[in-house]
Structure formats: C-alpha cells, structure tokens
PDB file of C-alpha atoms and ligand atoms in Angstrom:
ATOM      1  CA  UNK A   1     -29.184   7.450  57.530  1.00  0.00           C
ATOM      2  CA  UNK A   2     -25.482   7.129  56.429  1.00  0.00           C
ATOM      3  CA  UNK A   3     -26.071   2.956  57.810  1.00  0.00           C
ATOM      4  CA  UNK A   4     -28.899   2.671  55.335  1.00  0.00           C
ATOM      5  CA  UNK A   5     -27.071   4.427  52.664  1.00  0.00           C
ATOM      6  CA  UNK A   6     -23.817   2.155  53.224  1.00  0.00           C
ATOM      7  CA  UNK A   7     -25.781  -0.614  53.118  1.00  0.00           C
ATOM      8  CA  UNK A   8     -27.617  -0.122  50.320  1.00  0.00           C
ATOM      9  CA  UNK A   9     -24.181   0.615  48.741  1.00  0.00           C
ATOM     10  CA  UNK A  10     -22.826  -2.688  49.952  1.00  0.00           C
ATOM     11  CA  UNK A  11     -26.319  -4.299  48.590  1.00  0.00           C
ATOM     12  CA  UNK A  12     -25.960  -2.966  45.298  1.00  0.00           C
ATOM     13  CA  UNK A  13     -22.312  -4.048  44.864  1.00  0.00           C
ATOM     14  CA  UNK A  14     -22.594  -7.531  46.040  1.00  0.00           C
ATOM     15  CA  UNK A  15     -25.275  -7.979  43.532  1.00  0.00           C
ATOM     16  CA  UNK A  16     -23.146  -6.604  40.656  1.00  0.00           C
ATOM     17  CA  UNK A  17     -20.329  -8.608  40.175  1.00  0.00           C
ATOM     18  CA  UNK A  18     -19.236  -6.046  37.146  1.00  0.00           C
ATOM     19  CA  UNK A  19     -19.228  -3.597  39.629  1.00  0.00           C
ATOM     20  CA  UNK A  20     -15.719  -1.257  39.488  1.00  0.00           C
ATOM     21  CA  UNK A  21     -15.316  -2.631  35.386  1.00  0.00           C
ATOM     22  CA  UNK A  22     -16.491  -1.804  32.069  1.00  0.00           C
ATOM     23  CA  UNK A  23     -19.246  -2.891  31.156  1.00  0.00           C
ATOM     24  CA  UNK A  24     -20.890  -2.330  27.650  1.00  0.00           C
ATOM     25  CA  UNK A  25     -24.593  -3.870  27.357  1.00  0.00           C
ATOM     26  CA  UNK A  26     -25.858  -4.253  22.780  1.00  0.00           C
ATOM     27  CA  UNK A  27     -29.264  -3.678  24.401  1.00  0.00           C
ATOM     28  CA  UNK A  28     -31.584  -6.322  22.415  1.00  0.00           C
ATOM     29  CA  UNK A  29     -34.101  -3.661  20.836  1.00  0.00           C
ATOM     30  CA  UNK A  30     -35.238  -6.045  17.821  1.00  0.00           C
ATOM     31  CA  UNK A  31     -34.439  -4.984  14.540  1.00  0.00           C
ATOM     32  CA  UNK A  32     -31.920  -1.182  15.589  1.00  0.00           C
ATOM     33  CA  UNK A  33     -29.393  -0.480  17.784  1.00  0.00           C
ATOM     34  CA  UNK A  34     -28.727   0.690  21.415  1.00  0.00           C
ATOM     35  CA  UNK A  35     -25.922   0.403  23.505  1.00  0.00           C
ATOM     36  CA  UNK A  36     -24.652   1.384  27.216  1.00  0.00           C
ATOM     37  CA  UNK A  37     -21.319   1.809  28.102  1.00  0.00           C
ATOM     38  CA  UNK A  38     -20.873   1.809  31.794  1.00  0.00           C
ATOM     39  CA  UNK A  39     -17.593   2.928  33.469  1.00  0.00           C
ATOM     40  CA  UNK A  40     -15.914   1.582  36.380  1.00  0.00           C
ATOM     41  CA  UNK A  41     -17.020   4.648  38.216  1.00  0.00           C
ATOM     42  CA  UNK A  42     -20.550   4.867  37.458  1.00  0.00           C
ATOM     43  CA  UNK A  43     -20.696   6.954  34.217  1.00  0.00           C
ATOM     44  CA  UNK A  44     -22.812   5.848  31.654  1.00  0.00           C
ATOM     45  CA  UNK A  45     -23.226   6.960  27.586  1.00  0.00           C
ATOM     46  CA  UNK A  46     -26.143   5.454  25.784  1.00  0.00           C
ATOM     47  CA  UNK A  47     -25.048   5.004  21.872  1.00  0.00           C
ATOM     48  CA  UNK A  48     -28.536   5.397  20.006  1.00  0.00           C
ATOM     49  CA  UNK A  49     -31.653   4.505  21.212  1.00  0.00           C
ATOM     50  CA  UNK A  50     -33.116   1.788  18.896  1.00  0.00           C
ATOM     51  CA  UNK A  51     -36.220   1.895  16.649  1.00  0.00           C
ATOM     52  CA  UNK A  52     -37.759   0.627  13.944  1.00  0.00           C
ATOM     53  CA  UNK A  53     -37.672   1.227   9.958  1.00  0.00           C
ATOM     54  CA  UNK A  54     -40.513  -0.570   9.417  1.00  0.00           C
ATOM     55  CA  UNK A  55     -44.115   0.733   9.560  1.00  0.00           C
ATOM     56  CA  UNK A  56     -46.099  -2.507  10.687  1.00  0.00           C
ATOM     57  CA  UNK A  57     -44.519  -2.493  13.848  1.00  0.00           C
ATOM     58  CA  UNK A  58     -46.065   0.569  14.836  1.00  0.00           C
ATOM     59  CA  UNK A  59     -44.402   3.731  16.111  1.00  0.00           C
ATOM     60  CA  UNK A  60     -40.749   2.911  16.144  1.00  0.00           C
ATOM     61  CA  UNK A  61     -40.529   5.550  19.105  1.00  0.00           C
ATOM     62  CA  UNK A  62     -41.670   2.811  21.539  1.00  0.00           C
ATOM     63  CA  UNK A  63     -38.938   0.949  22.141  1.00  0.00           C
ATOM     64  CA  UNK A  64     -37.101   3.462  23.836  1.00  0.00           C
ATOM     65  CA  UNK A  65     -39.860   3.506  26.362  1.00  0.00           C
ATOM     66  CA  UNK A  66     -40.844  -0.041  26.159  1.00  0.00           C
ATOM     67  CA  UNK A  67     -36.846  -1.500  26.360  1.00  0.00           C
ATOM     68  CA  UNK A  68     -34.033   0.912  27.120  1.00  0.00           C
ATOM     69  CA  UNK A  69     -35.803   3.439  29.715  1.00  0.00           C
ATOM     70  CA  UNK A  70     -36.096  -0.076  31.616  1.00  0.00           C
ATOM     71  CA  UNK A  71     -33.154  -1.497  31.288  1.00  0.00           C
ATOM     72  CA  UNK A  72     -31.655   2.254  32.511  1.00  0.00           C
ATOM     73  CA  UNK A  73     -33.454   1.487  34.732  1.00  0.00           C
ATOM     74  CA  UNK A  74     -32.772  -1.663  35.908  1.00  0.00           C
ATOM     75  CA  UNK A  75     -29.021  -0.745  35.827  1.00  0.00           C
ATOM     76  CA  UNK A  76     -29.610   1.940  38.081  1.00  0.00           C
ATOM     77  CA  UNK A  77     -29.027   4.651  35.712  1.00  0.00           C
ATOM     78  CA  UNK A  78     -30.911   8.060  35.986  1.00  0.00           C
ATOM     79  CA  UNK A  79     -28.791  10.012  34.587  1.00  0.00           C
ATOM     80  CA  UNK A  80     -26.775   9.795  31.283  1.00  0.00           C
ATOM     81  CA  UNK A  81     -22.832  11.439  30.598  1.00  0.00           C
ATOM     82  CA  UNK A  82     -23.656  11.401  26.882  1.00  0.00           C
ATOM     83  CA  UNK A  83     -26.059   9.846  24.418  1.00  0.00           C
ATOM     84  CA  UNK A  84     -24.525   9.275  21.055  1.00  0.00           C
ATOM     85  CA  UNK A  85     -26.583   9.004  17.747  1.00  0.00           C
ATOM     86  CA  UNK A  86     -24.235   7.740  15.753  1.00  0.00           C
ATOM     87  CA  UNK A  87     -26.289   8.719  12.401  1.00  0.00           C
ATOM     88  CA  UNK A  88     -29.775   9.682  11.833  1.00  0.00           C
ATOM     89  CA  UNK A  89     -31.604   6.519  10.434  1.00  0.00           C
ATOM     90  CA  UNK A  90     -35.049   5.653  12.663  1.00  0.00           C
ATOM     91  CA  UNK A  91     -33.786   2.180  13.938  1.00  0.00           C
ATOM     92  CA  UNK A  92     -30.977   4.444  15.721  1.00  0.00           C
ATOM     93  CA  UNK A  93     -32.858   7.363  16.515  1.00  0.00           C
ATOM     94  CA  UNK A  94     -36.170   6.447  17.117  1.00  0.00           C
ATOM     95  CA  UNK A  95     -36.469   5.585  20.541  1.00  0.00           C
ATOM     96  CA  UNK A  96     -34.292   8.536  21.491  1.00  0.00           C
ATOM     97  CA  UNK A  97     -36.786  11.274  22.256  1.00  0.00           C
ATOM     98  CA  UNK A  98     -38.496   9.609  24.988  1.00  0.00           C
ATOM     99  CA  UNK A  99     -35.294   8.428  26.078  1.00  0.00           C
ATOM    100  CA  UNK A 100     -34.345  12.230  26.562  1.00  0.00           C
ATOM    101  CA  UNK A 101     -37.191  12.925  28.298  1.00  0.00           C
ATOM    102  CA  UNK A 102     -37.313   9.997  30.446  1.00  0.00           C
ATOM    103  CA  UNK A 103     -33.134   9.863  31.671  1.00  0.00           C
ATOM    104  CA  UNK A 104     -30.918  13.374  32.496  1.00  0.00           C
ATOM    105  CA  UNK A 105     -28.336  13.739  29.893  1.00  0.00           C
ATOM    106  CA  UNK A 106     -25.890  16.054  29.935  1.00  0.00           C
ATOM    107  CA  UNK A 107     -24.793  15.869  26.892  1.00  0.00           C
ATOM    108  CA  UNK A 108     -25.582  15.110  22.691  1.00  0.00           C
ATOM    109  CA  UNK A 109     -22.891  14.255  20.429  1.00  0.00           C
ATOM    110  CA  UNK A 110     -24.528  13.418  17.109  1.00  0.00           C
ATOM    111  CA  UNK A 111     -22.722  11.887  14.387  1.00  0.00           C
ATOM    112  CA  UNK A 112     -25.104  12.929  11.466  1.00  0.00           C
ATOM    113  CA  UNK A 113     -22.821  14.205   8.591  1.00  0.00           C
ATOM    114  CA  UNK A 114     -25.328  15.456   5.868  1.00  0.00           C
ATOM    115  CA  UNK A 115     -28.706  16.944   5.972  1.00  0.00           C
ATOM    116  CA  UNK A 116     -31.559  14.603   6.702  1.00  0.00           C
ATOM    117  CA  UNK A 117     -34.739  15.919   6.855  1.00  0.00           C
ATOM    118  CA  UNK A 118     -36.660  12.687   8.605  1.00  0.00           C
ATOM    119  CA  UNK A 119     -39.552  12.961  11.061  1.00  0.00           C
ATOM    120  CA  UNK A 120     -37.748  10.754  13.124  1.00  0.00           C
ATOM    121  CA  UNK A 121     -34.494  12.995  13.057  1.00  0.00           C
ATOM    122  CA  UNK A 122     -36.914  15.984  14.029  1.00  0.00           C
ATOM    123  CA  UNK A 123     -37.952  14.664  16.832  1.00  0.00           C
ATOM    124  CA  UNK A 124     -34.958  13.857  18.012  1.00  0.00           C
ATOM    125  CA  UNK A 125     -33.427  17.291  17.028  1.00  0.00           C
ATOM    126  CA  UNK A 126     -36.544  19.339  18.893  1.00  0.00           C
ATOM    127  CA  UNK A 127     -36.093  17.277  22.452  1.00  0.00           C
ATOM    128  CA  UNK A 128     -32.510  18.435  22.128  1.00  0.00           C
ATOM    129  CA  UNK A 129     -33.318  21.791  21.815  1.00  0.00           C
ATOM    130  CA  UNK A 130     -36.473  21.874  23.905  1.00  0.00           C
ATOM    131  CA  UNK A 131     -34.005  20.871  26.721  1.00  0.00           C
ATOM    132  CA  UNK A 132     -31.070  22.972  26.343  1.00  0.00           C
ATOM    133  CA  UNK A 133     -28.982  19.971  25.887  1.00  0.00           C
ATOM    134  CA  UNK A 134     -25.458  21.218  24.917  1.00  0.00           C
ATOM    135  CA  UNK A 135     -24.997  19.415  21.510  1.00  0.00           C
ATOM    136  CA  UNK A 136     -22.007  18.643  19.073  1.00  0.00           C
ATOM    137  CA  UNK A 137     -20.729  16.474  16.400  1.00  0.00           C
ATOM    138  CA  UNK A 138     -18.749  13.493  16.396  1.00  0.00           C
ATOM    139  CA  UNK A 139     -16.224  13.431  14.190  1.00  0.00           C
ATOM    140  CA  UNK A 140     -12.722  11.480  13.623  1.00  0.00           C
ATOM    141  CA  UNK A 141     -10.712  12.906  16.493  1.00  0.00           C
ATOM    142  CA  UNK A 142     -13.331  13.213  18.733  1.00  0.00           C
ATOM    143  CA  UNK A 143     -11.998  12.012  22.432  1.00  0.00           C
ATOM    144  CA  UNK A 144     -14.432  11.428  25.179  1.00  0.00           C
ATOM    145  CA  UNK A 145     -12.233  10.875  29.118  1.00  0.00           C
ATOM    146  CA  UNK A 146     -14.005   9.309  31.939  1.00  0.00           C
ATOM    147  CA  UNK A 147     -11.150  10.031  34.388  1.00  0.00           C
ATOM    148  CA  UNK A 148     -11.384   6.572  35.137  1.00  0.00           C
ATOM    149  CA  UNK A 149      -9.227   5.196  32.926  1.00  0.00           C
ATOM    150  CA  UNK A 150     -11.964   4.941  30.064  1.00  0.00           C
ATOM    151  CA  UNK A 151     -12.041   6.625  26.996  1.00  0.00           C
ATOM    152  CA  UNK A 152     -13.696   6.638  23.605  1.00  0.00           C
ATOM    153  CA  UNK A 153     -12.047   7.906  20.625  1.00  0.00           C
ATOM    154  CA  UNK A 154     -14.086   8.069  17.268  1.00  0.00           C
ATOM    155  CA  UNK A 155     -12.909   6.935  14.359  1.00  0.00           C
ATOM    156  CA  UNK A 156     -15.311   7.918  11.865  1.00  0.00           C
ATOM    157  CA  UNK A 157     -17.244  10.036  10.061  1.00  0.00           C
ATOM    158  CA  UNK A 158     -13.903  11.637   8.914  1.00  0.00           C
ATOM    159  CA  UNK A 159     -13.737  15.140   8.112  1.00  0.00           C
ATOM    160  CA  UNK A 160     -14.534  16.226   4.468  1.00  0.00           C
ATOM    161  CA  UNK A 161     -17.143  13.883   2.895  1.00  0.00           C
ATOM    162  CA  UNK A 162     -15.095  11.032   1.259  1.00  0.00           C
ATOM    163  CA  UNK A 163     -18.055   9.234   1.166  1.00  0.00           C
ATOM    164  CA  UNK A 164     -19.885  11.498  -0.983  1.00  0.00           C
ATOM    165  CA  UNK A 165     -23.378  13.768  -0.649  1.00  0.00           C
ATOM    166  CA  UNK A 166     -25.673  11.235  -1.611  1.00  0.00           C
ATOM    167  CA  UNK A 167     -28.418  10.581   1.086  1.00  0.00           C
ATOM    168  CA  UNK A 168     -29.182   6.833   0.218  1.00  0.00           C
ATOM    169  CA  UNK A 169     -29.044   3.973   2.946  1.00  0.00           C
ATOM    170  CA  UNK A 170     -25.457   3.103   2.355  1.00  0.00           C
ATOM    171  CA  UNK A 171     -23.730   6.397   2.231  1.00  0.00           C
ATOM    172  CA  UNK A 172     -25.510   7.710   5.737  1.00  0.00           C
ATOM    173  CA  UNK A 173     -24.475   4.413   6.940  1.00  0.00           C
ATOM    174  CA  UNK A 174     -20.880   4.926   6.483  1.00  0.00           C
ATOM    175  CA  UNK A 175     -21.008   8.467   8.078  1.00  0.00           C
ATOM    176  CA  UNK A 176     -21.826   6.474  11.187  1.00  0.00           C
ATOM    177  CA  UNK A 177     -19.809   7.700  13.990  1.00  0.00           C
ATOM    178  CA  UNK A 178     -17.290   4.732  14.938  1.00  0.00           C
ATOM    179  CA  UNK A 179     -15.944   4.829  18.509  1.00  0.00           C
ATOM    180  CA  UNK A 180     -13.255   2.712  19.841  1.00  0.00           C
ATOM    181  CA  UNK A 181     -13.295   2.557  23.939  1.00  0.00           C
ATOM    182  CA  UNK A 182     -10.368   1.849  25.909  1.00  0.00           C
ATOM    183  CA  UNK A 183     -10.171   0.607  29.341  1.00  0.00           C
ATOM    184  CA  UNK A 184      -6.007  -0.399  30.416  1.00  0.00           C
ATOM    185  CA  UNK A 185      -5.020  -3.150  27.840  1.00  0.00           C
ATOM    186  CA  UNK A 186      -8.553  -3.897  26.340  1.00  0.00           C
ATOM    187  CA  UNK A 187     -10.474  -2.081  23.606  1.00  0.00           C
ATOM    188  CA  UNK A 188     -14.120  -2.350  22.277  1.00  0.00           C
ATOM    189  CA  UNK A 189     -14.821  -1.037  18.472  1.00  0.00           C
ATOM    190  CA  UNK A 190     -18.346   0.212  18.232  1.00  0.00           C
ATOM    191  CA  UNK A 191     -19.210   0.337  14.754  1.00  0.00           C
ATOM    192  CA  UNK A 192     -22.471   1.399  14.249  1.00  0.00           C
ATOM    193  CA  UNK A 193     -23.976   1.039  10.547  1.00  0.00           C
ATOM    194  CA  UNK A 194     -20.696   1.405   9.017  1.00  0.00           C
ATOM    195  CA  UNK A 195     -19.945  -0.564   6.300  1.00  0.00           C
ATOM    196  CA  UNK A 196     -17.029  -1.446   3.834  1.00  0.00           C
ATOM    197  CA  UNK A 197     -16.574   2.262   2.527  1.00  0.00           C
ATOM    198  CA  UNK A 198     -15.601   3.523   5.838  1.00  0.00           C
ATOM    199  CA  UNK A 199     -13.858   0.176   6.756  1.00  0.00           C
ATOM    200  CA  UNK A 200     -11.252   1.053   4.347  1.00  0.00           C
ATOM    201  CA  UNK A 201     -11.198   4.522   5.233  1.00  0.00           C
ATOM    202  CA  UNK A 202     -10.297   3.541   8.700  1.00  0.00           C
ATOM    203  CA  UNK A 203      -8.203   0.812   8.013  1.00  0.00           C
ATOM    204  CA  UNK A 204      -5.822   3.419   6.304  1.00  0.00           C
ATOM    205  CA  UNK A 205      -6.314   5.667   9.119  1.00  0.00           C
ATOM    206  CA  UNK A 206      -5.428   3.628  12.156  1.00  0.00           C
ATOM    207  CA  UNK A 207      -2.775   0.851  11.064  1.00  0.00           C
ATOM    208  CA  UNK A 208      -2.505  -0.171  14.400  1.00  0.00           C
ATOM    209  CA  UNK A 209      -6.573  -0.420  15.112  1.00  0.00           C
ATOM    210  CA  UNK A 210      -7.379  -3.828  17.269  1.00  0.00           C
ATOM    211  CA  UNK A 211     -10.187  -4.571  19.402  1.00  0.00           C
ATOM    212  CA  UNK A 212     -11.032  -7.379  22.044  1.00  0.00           C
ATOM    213  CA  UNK A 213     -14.720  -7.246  21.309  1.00  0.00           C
ATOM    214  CA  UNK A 214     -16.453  -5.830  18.232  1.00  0.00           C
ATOM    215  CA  UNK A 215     -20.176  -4.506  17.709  1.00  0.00           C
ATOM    216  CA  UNK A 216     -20.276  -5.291  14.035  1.00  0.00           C
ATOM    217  CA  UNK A 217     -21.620  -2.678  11.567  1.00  0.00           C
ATOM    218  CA  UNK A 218     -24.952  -2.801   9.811  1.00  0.00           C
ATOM    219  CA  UNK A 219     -26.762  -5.458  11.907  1.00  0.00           C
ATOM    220  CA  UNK A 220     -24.224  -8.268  10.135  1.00  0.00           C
ATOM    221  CA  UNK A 221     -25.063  -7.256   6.864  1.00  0.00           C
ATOM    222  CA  UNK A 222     -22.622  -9.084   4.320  1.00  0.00           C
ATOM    223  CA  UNK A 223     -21.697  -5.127   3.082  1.00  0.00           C
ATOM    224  CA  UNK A 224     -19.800  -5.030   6.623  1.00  0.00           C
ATOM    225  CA  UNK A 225     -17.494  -6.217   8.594  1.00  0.00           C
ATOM    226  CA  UNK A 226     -15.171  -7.675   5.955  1.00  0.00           C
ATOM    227  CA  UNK A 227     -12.380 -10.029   6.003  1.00  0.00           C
ATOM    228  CA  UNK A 228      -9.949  -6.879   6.204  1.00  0.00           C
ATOM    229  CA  UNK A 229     -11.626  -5.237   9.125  1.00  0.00           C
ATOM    230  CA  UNK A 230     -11.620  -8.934  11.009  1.00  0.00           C
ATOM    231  CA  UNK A 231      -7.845  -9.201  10.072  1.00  0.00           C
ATOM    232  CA  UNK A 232      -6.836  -5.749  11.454  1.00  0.00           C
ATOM    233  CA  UNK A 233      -9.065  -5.692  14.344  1.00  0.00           C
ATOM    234  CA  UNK A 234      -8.745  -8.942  15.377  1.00  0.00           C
ATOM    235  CA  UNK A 235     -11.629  -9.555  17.997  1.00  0.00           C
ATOM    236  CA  UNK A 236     -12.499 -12.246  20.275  1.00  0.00           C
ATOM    237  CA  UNK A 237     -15.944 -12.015  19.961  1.00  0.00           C
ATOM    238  CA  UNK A 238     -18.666  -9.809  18.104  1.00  0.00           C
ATOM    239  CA  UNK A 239     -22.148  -8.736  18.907  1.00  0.00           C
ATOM    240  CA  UNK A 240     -24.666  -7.955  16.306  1.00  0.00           C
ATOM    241  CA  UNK A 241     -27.834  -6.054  16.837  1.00  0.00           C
ATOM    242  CA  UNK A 242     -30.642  -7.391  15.029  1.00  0.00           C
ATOM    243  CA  UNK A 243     -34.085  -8.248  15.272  1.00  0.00           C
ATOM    244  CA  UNK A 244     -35.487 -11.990  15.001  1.00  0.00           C
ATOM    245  CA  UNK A 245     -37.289 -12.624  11.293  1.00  0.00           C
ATOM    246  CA  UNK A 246     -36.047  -8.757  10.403  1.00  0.00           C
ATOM    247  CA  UNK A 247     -36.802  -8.122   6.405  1.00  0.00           C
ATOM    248  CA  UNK A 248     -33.503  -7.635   5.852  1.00  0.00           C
ATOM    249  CA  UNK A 249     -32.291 -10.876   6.877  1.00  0.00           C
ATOM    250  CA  UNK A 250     -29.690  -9.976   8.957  1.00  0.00           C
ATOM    251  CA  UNK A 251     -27.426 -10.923  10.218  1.00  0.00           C
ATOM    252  CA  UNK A 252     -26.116 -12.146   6.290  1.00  0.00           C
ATOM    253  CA  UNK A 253     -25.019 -15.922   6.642  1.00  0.00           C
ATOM    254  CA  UNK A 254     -22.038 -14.539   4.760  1.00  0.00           C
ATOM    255  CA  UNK A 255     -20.992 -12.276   7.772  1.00  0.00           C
ATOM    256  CA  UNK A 256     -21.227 -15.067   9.860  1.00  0.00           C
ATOM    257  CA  UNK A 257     -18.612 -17.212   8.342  1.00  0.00           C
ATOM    258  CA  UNK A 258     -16.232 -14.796   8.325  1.00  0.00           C
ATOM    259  CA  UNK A 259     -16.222 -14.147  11.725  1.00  0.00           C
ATOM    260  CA  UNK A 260     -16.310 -18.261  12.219  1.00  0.00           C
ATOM    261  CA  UNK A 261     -13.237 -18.161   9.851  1.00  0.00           C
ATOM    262  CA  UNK A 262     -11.381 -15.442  12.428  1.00  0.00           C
ATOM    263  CA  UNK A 263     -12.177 -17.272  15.039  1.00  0.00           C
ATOM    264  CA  UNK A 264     -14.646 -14.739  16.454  1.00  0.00           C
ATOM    265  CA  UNK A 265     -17.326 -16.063  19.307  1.00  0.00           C
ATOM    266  CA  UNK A 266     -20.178 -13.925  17.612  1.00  0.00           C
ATOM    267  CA  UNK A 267     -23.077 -13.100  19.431  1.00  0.00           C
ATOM    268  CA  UNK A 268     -26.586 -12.161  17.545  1.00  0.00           C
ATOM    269  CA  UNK A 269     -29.386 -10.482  19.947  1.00  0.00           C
ATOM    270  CA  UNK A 270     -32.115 -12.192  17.906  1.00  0.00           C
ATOM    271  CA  UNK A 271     -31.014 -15.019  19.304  1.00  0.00           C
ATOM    272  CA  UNK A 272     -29.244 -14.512  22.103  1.00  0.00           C
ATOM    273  CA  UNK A 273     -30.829 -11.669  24.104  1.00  0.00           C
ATOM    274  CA  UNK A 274     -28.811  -8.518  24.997  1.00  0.00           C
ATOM    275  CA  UNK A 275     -25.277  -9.149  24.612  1.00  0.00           C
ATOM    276  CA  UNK A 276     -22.625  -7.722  27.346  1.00  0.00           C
ATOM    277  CA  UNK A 277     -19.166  -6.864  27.154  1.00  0.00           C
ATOM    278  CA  UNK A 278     -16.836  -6.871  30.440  1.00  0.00           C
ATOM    279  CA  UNK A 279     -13.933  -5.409  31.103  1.00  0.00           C
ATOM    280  CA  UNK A 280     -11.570  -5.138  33.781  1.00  0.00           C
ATOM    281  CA  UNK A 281      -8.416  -3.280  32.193  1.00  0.00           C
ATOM    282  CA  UNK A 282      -6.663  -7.056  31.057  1.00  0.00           C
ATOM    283  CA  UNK A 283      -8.967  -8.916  29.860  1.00  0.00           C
ATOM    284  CA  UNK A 284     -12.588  -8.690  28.310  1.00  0.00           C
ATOM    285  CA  UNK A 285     -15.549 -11.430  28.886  1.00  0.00           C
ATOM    286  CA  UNK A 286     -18.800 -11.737  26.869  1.00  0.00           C
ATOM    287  CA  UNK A 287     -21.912 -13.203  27.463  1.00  0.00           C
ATOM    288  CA  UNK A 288     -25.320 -13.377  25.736  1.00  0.00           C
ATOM    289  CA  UNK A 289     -28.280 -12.829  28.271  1.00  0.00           C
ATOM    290  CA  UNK A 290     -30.649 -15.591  27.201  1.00  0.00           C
ATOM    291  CA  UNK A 291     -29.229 -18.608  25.797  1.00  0.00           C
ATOM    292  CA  UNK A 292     -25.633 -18.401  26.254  1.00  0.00           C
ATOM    293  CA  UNK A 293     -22.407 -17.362  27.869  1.00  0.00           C
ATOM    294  CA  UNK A 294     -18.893 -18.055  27.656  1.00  0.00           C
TER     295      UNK A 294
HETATM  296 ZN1   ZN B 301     -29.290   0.495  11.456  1.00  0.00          ZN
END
C-alpha cells in the first residue's frame, strides 16, 4: 500500500516539473477572470471563478463547471485553502457557485465593498452560507501565510470608501481586492478589475510596490494599468484575462503599448491560452499554454 502510494507520489512529481514552486495559473475562462495560486507545498486559493456579462452566451455559471472544476482537476486539486472574489461583477463571480459545490473550500474572503444586489452575487452569497463556509472581507492589510514561505498581502479595497458609493462599473471595479504574493525574492501583483482610481491610491500607499509578474486590471482595458503603475511595479511580464472577439475589445491596443514601452512580455489568454506564472523564490518564468512560451 505505502509502495503504491510512494510511487504514485514519485509519478506525480516527475510529471510536474513546478512541483515544490509557485505556481499561479490566469485560467483562460473567455471573456472573466480566474486564477490559481499553488504553493510549493500543495495549498491552493482560487481568485474568482470566471463568468460571463453577457447574455448570448448563455448562463455565465457554466464556466466554472465547464473550465475551472477541470482544470482543479487536472491539477490535482480537491480541495481549496481559500477562494477569493475579488468584487462582485458576474465575469468574476459567476462560475463560483458550482465551483463551491464541486471543490472543498475552507475558506471565503470576499472583496465586495458596497452593496450589490445581483443574481449572480446571490448565488454566490447563498452557497456560502448553505455550506457553513467561514467568510470575511478582504481589505488593505489583509495577510494570508502559507507557512511555506508564501504569502499574499492585499492591497486594496482600502478602508473608508475613497472611491465613492456609486455602484457603476468603474467604481466596483476599483474596490477590487488587489493581492500581492510573495514567494523569497519574487512577487506577483494580482490586480483584479482595478483600474486607475485605485492605482493611485496604491501607488501612494506602497512606495516601494514591485512585482516580477503582473495580472493586469480590467482585462487590459486602456482605464488600467497606466504608465505609473508599469513604472512603480516594474514587471517582467503581464497576463491579461480576456476573451477572444469580447464586446469590449479588450485588451485596449493602448494598454498594450505601454507595456511594449516597459518592456513587459505580455501575455493575453485570447490568444495565448491560460497563462502560468512560476516561481521558485529567485526568479519567476512565464509561459502561455497554447501558442507560446518564453
Ligand atoms: Zn471583470
């Protein structure tokens, strides 16, 4: 029994050559986000769970089912430390709720700052509380430990509401909880929707912010990720989480050149499948899953 288990072990790591690293996977869920951050020792924390905001592709729940659940899955994942919504919109949320009922989680930690009273949000809210999940808020301060020599810090939403009470697409985006993971000399800035609002609140935050890789905020839209944000955080590379032919035309060609004009290798899951971050406590790698790698 303990020969088949070893072996199995021995299997499994010679087939994972990110195996003992970090490894954070921009899941390619079309036009949303989801992300996995896997730990050197085999934690993992899901950060949203993809969706849809538009009505012609059908439920937007499905792609939890249909595309994370599997790729959990395939990573050998049945059981999650945390999932992380980092603010209520449906391309975040909406695969979430099957996700919760599909994969143990121990834990919630929602980033939702003001009211937002979405069917979507429900749902999401309901499996939480169907399932006794302890649940909590993110907010600036908020420090997640491993005890493997990861941790996650977030950033953002602030406390107070410096970015006012209005519910519109912008201002929930920059509520979006922010978290920066660290793993020995290399960091990873996760920014969710944010956009330039809460760029400038954190850039007068955390004079010292840097990052080796970068998810950017707001699929690429050209209302993140701005030439001050690139200059303090200085990244090698940058994924962005967007689906192909999206109606927003993300990511914004504008975005784009700036992070050509930092010298950023910039990743786009449209086009270049999930994208994955690796790190082993000096230095970070990134590859896209379909067309490309570094
Ligand atoms: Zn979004």
């Amino acid at each position: 029994m303990w020969i088949v288990a070893l072996s199995l072990l021995l299997t499994s790591c010679a087939h994972d050559p990110d195996a003992g690293k970090l490894r954070v996977t921009v899941i390619d869920v079309g036009q949303g986000d989801s992300i996995l951050i896997e730990t050197p020792t085999g934690h993992a924390m899901l950060i949203d769970g993809g969706g849809s905001n538009r009505d012609d592709e059908g439920d937007p729940r499905h792609v939890g089912l249909r595309t994370v659940v599997p790729y959990l899955r395939y990573r050998g994942i049945d059981h999650l430390d945390a999932i992380v919504l980092t603010h209520p919109h449906a391309d975040h949320v909406g695969g979430l709720p099957d996700i919760l009922r599909e994969v143990h989680t121990d834990t919630v930690l929602d980033g939702t700052t003001l009211p937002f009273p979405s069917p979507a949000y429900a749902a999401f809210l309901t499996e939480v509380r169907n399932r006794h999940i302890p649940y909590r808020r993110v907010v600036r301060g908020t420090h997640l430990d491993f005890g493997d020599g990861v941790t996650a810090d977030a950033l953002n939403p602030p406390t107070g509401l410096p970015y006012g009470t209005a519910t519109d697409n912008a201002t929930m985006n920059n509520y979006s909880a922010v978290f920066l993971l660290s793993y020995g000399k290399t960091h990873m800035l996760l920014d969710g929707d944010a956009q330039l609002e809460a760029e400038e609140n954190m850039l007068a935050a955390y004079p010292n912010l840097q990052a080796d890789a970068l998810k950017c905020g707001h699929h690429g839209a050209a209302n993140a990720t701005s030439d001050a944000w690139l200059d303090r955080v200085r990244p090698r590379y940058a994924a962005i989480s967007c689906g192909l032919h999206n109606p927003f035309h993300h990511p914004n060609p504008a975005t784009l050149a700036r992070l050509k004009a930092h010298g950023v290798q910039a990743y786009v899951t449209a086009t270049d499948g999930a994208v994955i971050f690796v790190s082993d406590g000096a230095r970070v790698t990134a590859t896209g899953a379909v067309k490309r790698s570094e």
